[in-house]
Amino acid sequence: MWSRYYYGDAYPQPERAAPDYNLSCCTRDKLLAARQGLLDDGISLQYLQLDDWWYHGPHPLKNFGGVKCVDRWELPVDTYPGGLAALSKSYGLPFLLYGPYFCEQNQWNQSLVPVGADAGVPPPEESLSFYSKVFDWVVKHGGNAYEVDFMNELFLGIPEFRRTLDAATVWQQGINQAGVLKDVRTQFCAYCIPDWHPSSQVAQTSSS
């Protein structure tokens, strides 16, 4: 199985500056041209992974040092008319959407852990309900899969995951259960051992 993703977040931009995304790497025409080029070379694709270059959200300043947090999964309509759903139809493949952690202010109005941080994930007991809503959105907008990246940073950077036995596992199980309910595949990336073992026990989630 071949997959292809486009990464544009490495372009220099000031912290928390507007715009909070840089699409010079990945215009609609470039995405479609790359797709055609791969088809011409006889390379079949099953999905398109959209990493962290396209969505709205600032880089966290308090607790995580990686990519942007997710405020809104939204493509700008001036360069992507019709948004994700229209792009999926044009591309002819479903998406794998990406979101390691969410912004303190996010489109689902979800409270997060760690408490007081500017980015995080839902409390473990709210994981199933939150990711069910997230995956409803994924499917509605042309996706069939979702990746949680920087699992190691999440485990080490969220005290609530380490203060309570199995808290991180309950959070992961909520993601997997939501994936089963909504028929969305999930992937955990950059994990540490406490992440790998729970993900190896479930059918809807893979680790890398």
PDB file of C-alpha atoms in Angstrom:
ATOM      1  CA  MET A   1       0.000   0.000   0.000  1.00  0.00           C
ATOM      2  CA  TRP A   2       1.381   3.397  -0.973  1.00  0.00           C
ATOM      3  CA  SER A   3       0.448   6.608   0.753  1.00  0.00           C
ATOM      4  CA  ARG A   4       1.507  10.173   0.145  1.00  0.00           C
ATOM      5  CA  TYR A   5       1.504  13.179   2.418  1.00  0.00           C
ATOM      6  CA  TYR A   6       2.645  16.747   2.005  1.00  0.00           C
ATOM      7  CA  TYR A   7       4.427  18.644   4.755  1.00  0.00           C
ATOM      8  CA  GLY A   8       4.535  22.425   4.734  1.00  0.00           C
ATOM      9  CA  ASP A   9       4.757  23.474   8.352  1.00  0.00           C
ATOM     10  CA  ALA A  10       8.549  23.775   8.190  1.00  0.00           C
ATOM     11  CA  TYR A  11       8.306  27.059   6.327  1.00  0.00           C
ATOM     12  CA  PRO A  12       9.552  29.900   8.588  1.00  0.00           C
ATOM     13  CA  GLN A  13       6.796  31.869  10.219  1.00  0.00           C
ATOM     14  CA  PRO A  14       6.610  33.881  13.468  1.00  0.00           C
ATOM     15  CA  GLU A  15       5.106  32.196  16.497  1.00  0.00           C
ATOM     16  CA  ARG A  16       1.337  32.722  16.675  1.00  0.00           C
ATOM     17  CA  ALA A  17       1.467  34.998  13.637  1.00  0.00           C
ATOM     18  CA  ALA A  18      -1.296  35.290  11.079  1.00  0.00           C
ATOM     19  CA  PRO A  19      -1.735  33.412   8.868  1.00  0.00           C
ATOM     20  CA  ASP A  20      -1.183  30.328  10.993  1.00  0.00           C
ATOM     21  CA  TYR A  21      -0.631  28.094   7.991  1.00  0.00           C
ATOM     22  CA  ASN A  22       1.561  28.200   4.912  1.00  0.00           C
ATOM     23  CA  LEU A  23       0.129  26.608   1.789  1.00  0.00           C
ATOM     24  CA  SER A  24       2.883  27.525  -0.653  1.00  0.00           C
ATOM     25  CA  CYS A  25       3.968  23.891  -0.646  1.00  0.00           C
ATOM     26  CA  CYS A  26       0.627  22.332  -1.304  1.00  0.00           C
ATOM     27  CA  THR A  27      -1.822  24.199  -3.490  1.00  0.00           C
ATOM     28  CA  ARG A  28      -4.765  22.286  -4.886  1.00  0.00           C
ATOM     29  CA  ASP A  29      -3.134  22.218  -8.340  1.00  0.00           C
ATOM     30  CA  LYS A  30       0.113  20.799  -6.903  1.00  0.00           C
ATOM     31  CA  LEU A  31      -1.733  18.070  -5.010  1.00  0.00           C
ATOM     32  CA  LEU A  32      -3.673  17.008  -8.088  1.00  0.00           C
ATOM     33  CA  ALA A  33      -0.580  17.166 -10.320  1.00  0.00           C
ATOM     34  CA  ALA A  34       1.377  14.965  -7.900  1.00  0.00           C
ATOM     35  CA  ARG A  35      -1.511  12.499  -7.809  1.00  0.00           C
ATOM     36  CA  GLN A  36      -1.557  12.305 -11.609  1.00  0.00           C
ATOM     37  CA  GLY A  37       2.207  11.918 -11.727  1.00  0.00           C
ATOM     38  CA  LEU A  38       2.074   8.956  -9.373  1.00  0.00           C
ATOM     39  CA  LEU A  39      -0.710   7.361 -11.408  1.00  0.00           C
ATOM     40  CA  ASP A  40       1.322   7.856 -14.572  1.00  0.00           C
ATOM     41  CA  ASP A  41       4.194   6.018 -12.884  1.00  0.00           C
ATOM     42  CA  GLY A  42       1.912   3.122 -12.013  1.00  0.00           C
ATOM     43  CA  ILE A  43       1.888   3.838  -8.276  1.00  0.00           C
ATOM     44  CA  SER A  44      -1.499   3.143  -6.721  1.00  0.00           C
ATOM     45  CA  LEU A  45      -2.678   5.119  -3.729  1.00  0.00           C
ATOM     46  CA  GLN A  46      -5.229   4.261  -1.072  1.00  0.00           C
ATOM     47  CA  TYR A  47      -5.384   7.510   0.877  1.00  0.00           C
ATOM     48  CA  LEU A  48      -3.855  10.959   1.184  1.00  0.00           C
ATOM     49  CA  GLN A  49      -2.298  11.871   4.514  1.00  0.00           C
ATOM     50  CA  LEU A  50      -2.730  15.533   5.372  1.00  0.00           C
ATOM     51  CA  ASP A  51      -0.132  16.384   8.004  1.00  0.00           C
ATOM     52  CA  ASP A  52       0.016  19.641   9.982  1.00  0.00           C
ATOM     53  CA  TRP A  53       0.490  22.190   7.208  1.00  0.00           C
ATOM     54  CA  TRP A  54      -3.126  23.001   6.400  1.00  0.00           C
ATOM     55  CA  TYR A  55      -5.212  23.485   9.532  1.00  0.00           C
ATOM     56  CA  HIS A  56      -5.713  26.524  11.742  1.00  0.00           C
ATOM     57  CA  GLY A  57      -3.939  26.657  15.078  1.00  0.00           C
ATOM     58  CA  PRO A  58      -0.890  28.211  16.770  1.00  0.00           C
ATOM     59  CA  HIS A  59       2.231  26.480  17.989  1.00  0.00           C
ATOM     60  CA  PRO A  60       1.816  25.721  21.715  1.00  0.00           C
ATOM     61  CA  LEU A  61       4.023  27.772  23.981  1.00  0.00           C
ATOM     62  CA  LYS A  62       3.535  26.125  27.374  1.00  0.00           C
ATOM     63  CA  ASN A  63       3.756  22.363  27.238  1.00  0.00           C
ATOM     64  CA  PHE A  64       4.550  21.027  23.741  1.00  0.00           C
ATOM     65  CA  GLY A  65       7.287  22.041  21.352  1.00  0.00           C
ATOM     66  CA  GLY A  66       6.240  20.286  18.176  1.00  0.00           C
ATOM     67  CA  VAL A  67       3.693  21.149  15.521  1.00  0.00           C
ATOM     68  CA  LYS A  68       0.644  23.403  15.682  1.00  0.00           C
ATOM     69  CA  CYS A  69      -2.309  22.478  17.843  1.00  0.00           C
ATOM     70  CA  VAL A  70      -5.651  21.976  16.114  1.00  0.00           C
ATOM     71  CA  ASP A  71      -8.026  24.899  16.432  1.00  0.00           C
ATOM     72  CA  ARG A  72     -10.054  24.301  13.264  1.00  0.00           C
ATOM     73  CA  TRP A  73      -9.627  21.635  10.606  1.00  0.00           C
ATOM     74  CA  GLU A  74     -10.379  24.070   7.812  1.00  0.00           C
ATOM     75  CA  LEU A  75      -8.821  24.753   4.433  1.00  0.00           C
ATOM     76  CA  PRO A  76      -8.961  28.361   3.165  1.00  0.00           C
ATOM     77  CA  VAL A  77     -11.741  28.610   0.605  1.00  0.00           C
ATOM     78  CA  ASP A  78      -9.817  31.050  -1.591  1.00  0.00           C
ATOM     79  CA  THR A  79      -7.288  28.363  -2.563  1.00  0.00           C
ATOM     80  CA  TYR A  80      -9.425  25.291  -1.823  1.00  0.00           C
ATOM     81  CA  PRO A  81     -13.016  26.032  -2.904  1.00  0.00           C
ATOM     82  CA  GLY A  82     -15.395  23.681  -1.142  1.00  0.00           C
ATOM     83  CA  GLY A  83     -12.834  22.766   1.510  1.00  0.00           C
ATOM     84  CA  LEU A  84     -11.783  19.247   2.390  1.00  0.00           C
ATOM     85  CA  ALA A  85     -14.852  17.464   1.044  1.00  0.00           C
ATOM     86  CA  ALA A  86     -14.413  19.022  -2.401  1.00  0.00           C
ATOM     87  CA  LEU A  87     -10.675  18.277  -2.390  1.00  0.00           C
ATOM     88  CA  SER A  88     -11.369  14.646  -1.527  1.00  0.00           C
ATOM     89  CA  LYS A  89     -13.741  14.337  -4.490  1.00  0.00           C
ATOM     90  CA  SER A  90     -11.229  15.945  -6.842  1.00  0.00           C
ATOM     91  CA  TYR A  91      -8.392  13.803  -5.537  1.00  0.00           C
ATOM     92  CA  GLY A  92     -10.504  10.664  -5.656  1.00  0.00           C
ATOM     93  CA  LEU A  93      -9.221   9.253  -2.370  1.00  0.00           C
ATOM     94  CA  PRO A  94     -10.083   9.530   1.325  1.00  0.00           C
ATOM     95  CA  PHE A  95      -7.910  11.445   3.767  1.00  0.00           C
ATOM     96  CA  LEU A  96      -5.923  10.534   6.827  1.00  0.00           C
ATOM     97  CA  LEU A  97      -6.286  13.618   9.039  1.00  0.00           C
ATOM     98  CA  TYR A  98      -3.710  14.607  11.604  1.00  0.00           C
ATOM     99  CA  GLY A  99      -3.939  16.131  15.060  1.00  0.00           C
ATOM    100  CA  PRO A 100      -1.564  15.236  17.891  1.00  0.00           C
ATOM    101  CA  TYR A 101      -3.179  17.699  20.276  1.00  0.00           C
ATOM    102  CA  PHE A 102      -5.854  20.368  20.250  1.00  0.00           C
ATOM    103  CA  CYS A 103      -5.796  24.071  21.082  1.00  0.00           C
ATOM    104  CA  GLU A 104      -7.247  25.422  24.285  1.00  0.00           C
ATOM    105  CA  GLN A 105      -9.861  27.028  22.050  1.00  0.00           C
ATOM    106  CA  ASN A 106     -11.012  24.460  19.508  1.00  0.00           C
ATOM    107  CA  GLN A 107     -13.962  23.938  17.214  1.00  0.00           C
ATOM    108  CA  TRP A 108     -15.452  21.289  19.499  1.00  0.00           C
ATOM    109  CA  ASN A 109     -15.261  23.474  22.638  1.00  0.00           C
ATOM    110  CA  GLN A 110     -13.564  20.587  24.411  1.00  0.00           C
ATOM    111  CA  SER A 111     -11.773  21.074  27.728  1.00  0.00           C
ATOM    112  CA  LEU A 112      -8.310  19.541  27.798  1.00  0.00           C
ATOM    113  CA  VAL A 113      -5.543  18.072  29.905  1.00  0.00           C
ATOM    114  CA  PRO A 114      -3.094  19.161  31.077  1.00  0.00           C
ATOM    115  CA  VAL A 115      -5.181  21.685  32.955  1.00  0.00           C
ATOM    116  CA  GLY A 116      -3.952  25.236  32.383  1.00  0.00           C
ATOM    117  CA  ALA A 117      -1.992  24.463  29.222  1.00  0.00           C
ATOM    118  CA  ASP A 118      -2.580  26.039  25.820  1.00  0.00           C
ATOM    119  CA  ALA A 119      -2.824  22.657  24.071  1.00  0.00           C
ATOM    120  CA  GLY A 120      -3.716  19.106  25.021  1.00  0.00           C
ATOM    121  CA  VAL A 121      -6.164  16.245  24.643  1.00  0.00           C
ATOM    122  CA  PRO A 122      -9.503  15.437  26.281  1.00  0.00           C
ATOM    123  CA  PRO A 123      -9.544  13.966  29.792  1.00  0.00           C
ATOM    124  CA  PRO A 124      -9.486  10.159  29.591  1.00  0.00           C
ATOM    125  CA  GLU A 125     -13.107   9.790  30.716  1.00  0.00           C
ATOM    126  CA  GLU A 126     -14.219  12.079  27.863  1.00  0.00           C
ATOM    127  CA  SER A 127     -12.060  10.459  25.190  1.00  0.00           C
ATOM    128  CA  LEU A 128     -14.765   8.288  23.616  1.00  0.00           C
ATOM    129  CA  SER A 129     -17.348  11.070  23.375  1.00  0.00           C
ATOM    130  CA  PHE A 130     -14.847  13.627  22.076  1.00  0.00           C
ATOM    131  CA  TYR A 131     -13.223  11.471  19.414  1.00  0.00           C
ATOM    132  CA  SER A 132     -16.642  10.238  18.306  1.00  0.00           C
ATOM    133  CA  LYS A 133     -17.472  13.857  17.443  1.00  0.00           C
ATOM    134  CA  VAL A 134     -14.072  14.350  15.837  1.00  0.00           C
ATOM    135  CA  PHE A 135     -14.476  11.222  13.706  1.00  0.00           C
ATOM    136  CA  ASP A 136     -17.976  12.242  12.643  1.00  0.00           C
ATOM    137  CA  TRP A 137     -16.316  15.376  11.293  1.00  0.00           C
ATOM    138  CA  VAL A 138     -13.546  13.329   9.642  1.00  0.00           C
ATOM    139  CA  VAL A 139     -16.006  11.121   7.759  1.00  0.00           C
ATOM    140  CA  LYS A 140     -18.243  14.036   6.751  1.00  0.00           C
ATOM    141  CA  HIS A 141     -15.262  15.807   5.178  1.00  0.00           C
ATOM    142  CA  GLY A 142     -13.811  12.953   3.162  1.00  0.00           C
ATOM    143  CA  GLY A 143     -11.612  11.156   5.692  1.00  0.00           C
ATOM    144  CA  ASN A 144     -11.389   7.553   6.829  1.00  0.00           C
ATOM    145  CA  ALA A 145      -8.350   7.642   9.148  1.00  0.00           C
ATOM    146  CA  TYR A 146      -6.723   9.754  11.868  1.00  0.00           C
ATOM    147  CA  GLU A 147      -3.211  10.011  13.289  1.00  0.00           C
ATOM    148  CA  VAL A 148      -2.150  11.004  16.795  1.00  0.00           C
ATOM    149  CA  ASP A 149       1.487  12.056  16.567  1.00  0.00           C
ATOM    150  CA  PHE A 150       4.079  12.743  19.277  1.00  0.00           C
ATOM    151  CA  MET A 151       2.643  10.097  21.589  1.00  0.00           C
ATOM    152  CA  ASN A 152       5.842  10.202  23.629  1.00  0.00           C
ATOM    153  CA  GLU A 153       5.431  13.939  24.261  1.00  0.00           C
ATOM    154  CA  LEU A 154       1.800  13.479  25.198  1.00  0.00           C
ATOM    155  CA  PHE A 155       2.585  10.807  27.763  1.00  0.00           C
ATOM    156  CA  LEU A 156       5.490  12.709  29.270  1.00  0.00           C
ATOM    157  CA  GLY A 157       3.929  16.163  28.954  1.00  0.00           C
ATOM    158  CA  ILE A 158       0.518  15.435  30.493  1.00  0.00           C
ATOM    159  CA  PRO A 159       0.870  14.910  34.264  1.00  0.00           C
ATOM    160  CA  GLU A 160      -2.671  13.544  34.470  1.00  0.00           C
ATOM    161  CA  PHE A 161      -1.537  10.561  32.368  1.00  0.00           C
ATOM    162  CA  ARG A 162       1.160   9.649  34.890  1.00  0.00           C
ATOM    163  CA  ARG A 163      -0.538  10.476  38.182  1.00  0.00           C
ATOM    164  CA  THR A 164      -3.378   8.002  37.699  1.00  0.00           C
ATOM    165  CA  LEU A 165      -2.769   4.366  36.801  1.00  0.00           C
ATOM    166  CA  ASP A 166      -4.074   3.518  33.314  1.00  0.00           C
ATOM    167  CA  ALA A 167      -5.242   7.077  32.584  1.00  0.00           C
ATOM    168  CA  ALA A 168      -3.320   7.161  29.294  1.00  0.00           C
ATOM    169  CA  THR A 169      -4.634   3.704  28.430  1.00  0.00           C
ATOM    170  CA  VAL A 170      -8.238   4.807  29.001  1.00  0.00           C
ATOM    171  CA  TRP A 171      -7.618   7.793  26.717  1.00  0.00           C
ATOM    172  CA  GLN A 172      -6.197   5.532  23.996  1.00  0.00           C
ATOM    173  CA  GLN A 173      -9.022   3.043  24.348  1.00  0.00           C
ATOM    174  CA  GLY A 174     -11.509   5.883  23.869  1.00  0.00           C
ATOM    175  CA  ILE A 175      -9.838   6.775  20.581  1.00  0.00           C
ATOM    176  CA  ASN A 176      -9.947   3.168  19.430  1.00  0.00           C
ATOM    177  CA  GLN A 177     -13.582   2.677  20.473  1.00  0.00           C
ATOM    178  CA  ALA A 178     -14.593   5.848  18.651  1.00  0.00           C
ATOM    179  CA  GLY A 179     -12.783   4.559  15.583  1.00  0.00           C
ATOM    180  CA  VAL A 180     -14.681   1.289  15.731  1.00  0.00           C
ATOM    181  CA  LEU A 181     -18.017   3.093  16.100  1.00  0.00           C
ATOM    182  CA  LYS A 182     -17.326   5.540  13.267  1.00  0.00           C
ATOM    183  CA  ASP A 183     -15.326   3.190  11.010  1.00  0.00           C
ATOM    184  CA  VAL A 184     -12.229   5.383  11.185  1.00  0.00           C
ATOM    185  CA  ARG A 185      -8.767   3.832  11.327  1.00  0.00           C
ATOM    186  CA  THR A 186      -6.408   5.360  13.875  1.00  0.00           C
ATOM    187  CA  GLN A 187      -2.635   5.483  14.064  1.00  0.00           C
ATOM    188  CA  PHE A 188      -0.362   6.269  17.008  1.00  0.00           C
ATOM    189  CA  CYS A 189       3.010   7.678  16.007  1.00  0.00           C
ATOM    190  CA  ALA A 190       6.253   8.339  17.930  1.00  0.00           C
ATOM    191  CA  TYR A 191       5.095   6.309  20.873  1.00  0.00           C
ATOM    192  CA  CYS A 192       6.889   5.083  23.968  1.00  0.00           C
ATOM    193  CA  ILE A 193       6.333   1.692  25.612  1.00  0.00           C
ATOM    194  CA  PRO A 194       3.264   2.741  27.664  1.00  0.00           C
ATOM    195  CA  ASP A 195       1.623   3.690  24.352  1.00  0.00           C
ATOM    196  CA  TRP A 196       2.657   0.661  22.359  1.00  0.00           C
ATOM    197  CA  HIS A 197       1.275  -2.043  24.611  1.00  0.00           C
ATOM    198  CA  PRO A 198      -2.350  -0.792  24.724  1.00  0.00           C
ATOM    199  CA  SER A 199      -2.395  -0.151  20.981  1.00  0.00           C
ATOM    200  CA  SER A 200      -1.212  -3.702  20.345  1.00  0.00           C
ATOM    201  CA  GLN A 201      -4.323  -5.017  22.084  1.00  0.00           C
ATOM    202  CA  VAL A 202      -6.887  -3.356  19.803  1.00  0.00           C
ATOM    203  CA  ALA A 203      -7.888  -3.944  16.199  1.00  0.00           C
ATOM    204  CA  GLN A 204      -8.684  -0.432  14.955  1.00  0.00           C
ATOM    205  CA  THR A 205      -5.376   1.225  15.880  1.00  0.00           C
ATOM    206  CA  SER A 206      -1.865   0.748  14.538  1.00  0.00           C
ATOM    207  CA  SER A 207       1.439   2.084  15.858  1.00  0.00           C
ATOM    208  CA  SER A 208       4.472   3.407  14.032  1.00  0.00           C
TER     209      SER A 208
END
